[in-house]
Amino acid sequence: MAIPASDFEFYKQFLTEETGLSPESEKIYLLESRLSPVYKKMGFEDLGELTDLLRAGDANAKRCVIEAILDTETCFFRDRKTFDMIINDLLPDIVASKKRKETISIWAVGCASGQEPYSLAMLIKEQAKMFKKNIVKIFATDLSESAIKTAIAGEYTQYDVQRGVPVRMLIKYFAQNNTDWMINKNVRSLVKFEVGNILNSVSVNQKYDLVLCRNVLSEFDESQKRKALENIHASLARHGRLVIGFHDNIEGAKDLFVPQADKDGLYIPVQPA
């Protein structure tokens, strides 16, 4: 069923405010195709009934629409060069700046079903000697409740693991469960997952040494990207660093971050004068 122009504008505003995503009119067919299973599953005859429920502020309708629109596609060790840079260059600098028993705090924004923070956790386990005087904690958030549930469970399909996990690490850090693979507790224990929206205010009481926000900003319009980067800036420790994806950029927030020379995707927060 085609979405009337007035309803499309409503969905566009709703999704921009709630997720940062701003669907273009020429891609209205994508919105229709993703919402069709939603209203059918809810027992409605057409999209208009779902739209009316959403306009009325129904929490379940809101959750279902957001889940349907979000792209939670990811894989283990996505863009391996970035992980190599983090573990070989960035984290050793952070460790060197820390005193004994100080916590190294990492925030993975838009973590989807957990492959990114778990990939980093495995590399940290591989380099355990580097972190022996410190505690490492990874906090991971995503707007998708279903993705976070998968991440917390830590169970992945054969397809999931074969897309990026080296065989040696698969044997070392996973246990087979029928046709699926369960990541080990000692890796899961490094990561705390929560449903969270980067567009919301962040707690200034928690400061992170490293924030990963990869393949997230490119989906936002300029105003929402600015809001996300302001929140990340507020959450970073003075010596903290931001890592973004290859398709992301910080246009519109160059007053908040400057690139670190010779390190693609790595940014330093600008400090107040």
XYZ file of C-alpha atoms in Angstrom, residues 111-242:
132
model
C 26.714 -1.988 18.322
C 23.860 -3.869 16.584
C 23.962 -7.532 17.628
C 27.310 -7.260 19.363
C 29.914 -8.377 16.855
C 31.962 -5.170 17.059
C 32.405 -4.995 20.859
C 32.937 -8.763 21.052
C 35.620 -8.518 18.339
C 37.398 -5.889 20.411
C 36.957 -7.960 23.578
C 38.614 -10.950 21.900
C 41.574 -8.822 20.831
C 41.894 -7.505 24.377
C 41.959 -11.102 25.639
C 44.638 -11.858 23.052
C 46.738 -8.988 24.440
C 46.041 -9.731 28.104
C 49.594 -8.868 29.193
C 49.163 -5.310 27.919
C 46.165 -4.783 30.193
C 47.360 -6.675 33.267
C 47.624 -3.533 35.442
C 44.234 -2.157 34.403
C 40.569 -3.091 34.258
C 38.940 -2.924 30.820
C 35.213 -2.312 30.498
C 33.283 -2.091 27.244
C 29.849 -0.477 27.225
C 27.809 -1.156 24.084
C 24.500 0.388 23.032
C 22.036 0.158 20.190
C 18.524 1.418 19.596
C 17.298 -2.026 18.516
C 15.958 -4.087 21.436
C 16.077 -7.305 19.421
C 19.711 -6.714 18.429
C 20.695 -6.080 22.043
C 18.961 -9.298 23.122
C 21.050 -11.206 20.568
C 24.209 -9.478 21.784
C 23.534 -10.307 25.435
C 22.853 -13.950 24.558
C 26.143 -14.092 22.640
C 24.941 -16.850 20.324
C 25.640 -16.631 16.599
C 24.974 -18.697 13.506
C 27.568 -20.475 11.414
C 27.096 -17.746 8.813
C 27.789 -15.043 11.415
C 31.070 -16.515 12.612
C 32.408 -17.542 9.227
C 32.122 -13.949 8.004
C 35.004 -12.671 10.070
C 36.151 -14.830 12.985
C 39.524 -16.509 12.324
C 39.390 -20.260 12.900
C 41.925 -20.071 15.737
C 39.824 -17.485 17.584
C 36.611 -19.380 16.876
C 38.059 -22.466 18.578
C 39.494 -20.428 21.453
C 36.579 -18.117 22.240
C 33.428 -19.941 21.095
C 31.661 -23.176 21.981
C 29.483 -24.919 19.432
C 25.809 -25.299 20.307
C 24.211 -27.534 17.673
C 24.558 -25.452 14.497
C 25.225 -22.196 16.349
C 28.215 -20.797 18.234
C 28.168 -19.371 21.760
C 30.845 -16.841 22.673
C 32.684 -17.677 25.888
C 31.723 -16.129 29.219
C 35.185 -14.656 29.759
C 34.689 -12.592 26.585
C 31.069 -11.722 27.334
C 32.055 -10.536 30.802
C 34.045 -7.650 29.294
C 30.986 -6.146 27.620
C 27.840 -4.611 29.102
C 24.973 -4.137 26.629
C 22.057 -1.739 26.915
C 19.380 -0.335 24.645
C 20.405 3.262 24.085
C 20.010 6.179 21.695
C 23.060 8.312 20.885
C 20.694 11.226 20.203
C 19.651 11.339 23.853
C 21.584 13.173 26.527
C 24.511 11.284 28.015
C 25.658 11.142 31.616
C 28.518 13.553 32.231
C 29.514 11.402 35.212
C 30.803 8.675 32.890
C 33.866 9.534 30.811
C 35.209 7.175 28.167
C 38.768 6.700 26.978
C 37.553 5.487 23.608
C 34.273 5.773 21.721
C 33.569 3.674 18.628
C 30.827 5.150 16.460
C 31.306 3.412 13.137
C 28.880 3.297 10.231
C 26.330 5.255 12.253
C 26.865 8.945 11.470
C 26.519 8.459 7.707
C 22.856 7.558 8.232
C 22.027 10.829 10.024
C 21.035 14.208 8.663
C 23.337 17.105 9.573
C 21.413 18.309 12.624
C 21.157 14.834 14.139
C 24.784 14.080 13.373
C 25.743 17.255 15.196
C 23.654 16.200 18.192
C 25.278 12.753 18.252
C 28.781 14.220 18.065
C 28.010 16.714 20.829
C 26.923 13.818 23.051
C 30.048 11.837 22.214
C 32.245 14.851 22.895
C 30.602 15.316 26.308
C 31.195 11.652 27.135
C 34.910 11.531 26.296
C 37.670 11.832 28.846
C 40.159 14.634 28.220
C 42.633 12.216 26.645
C 39.854 10.215 24.946
C 39.573 9.315 21.283
C 36.742 8.826 18.793
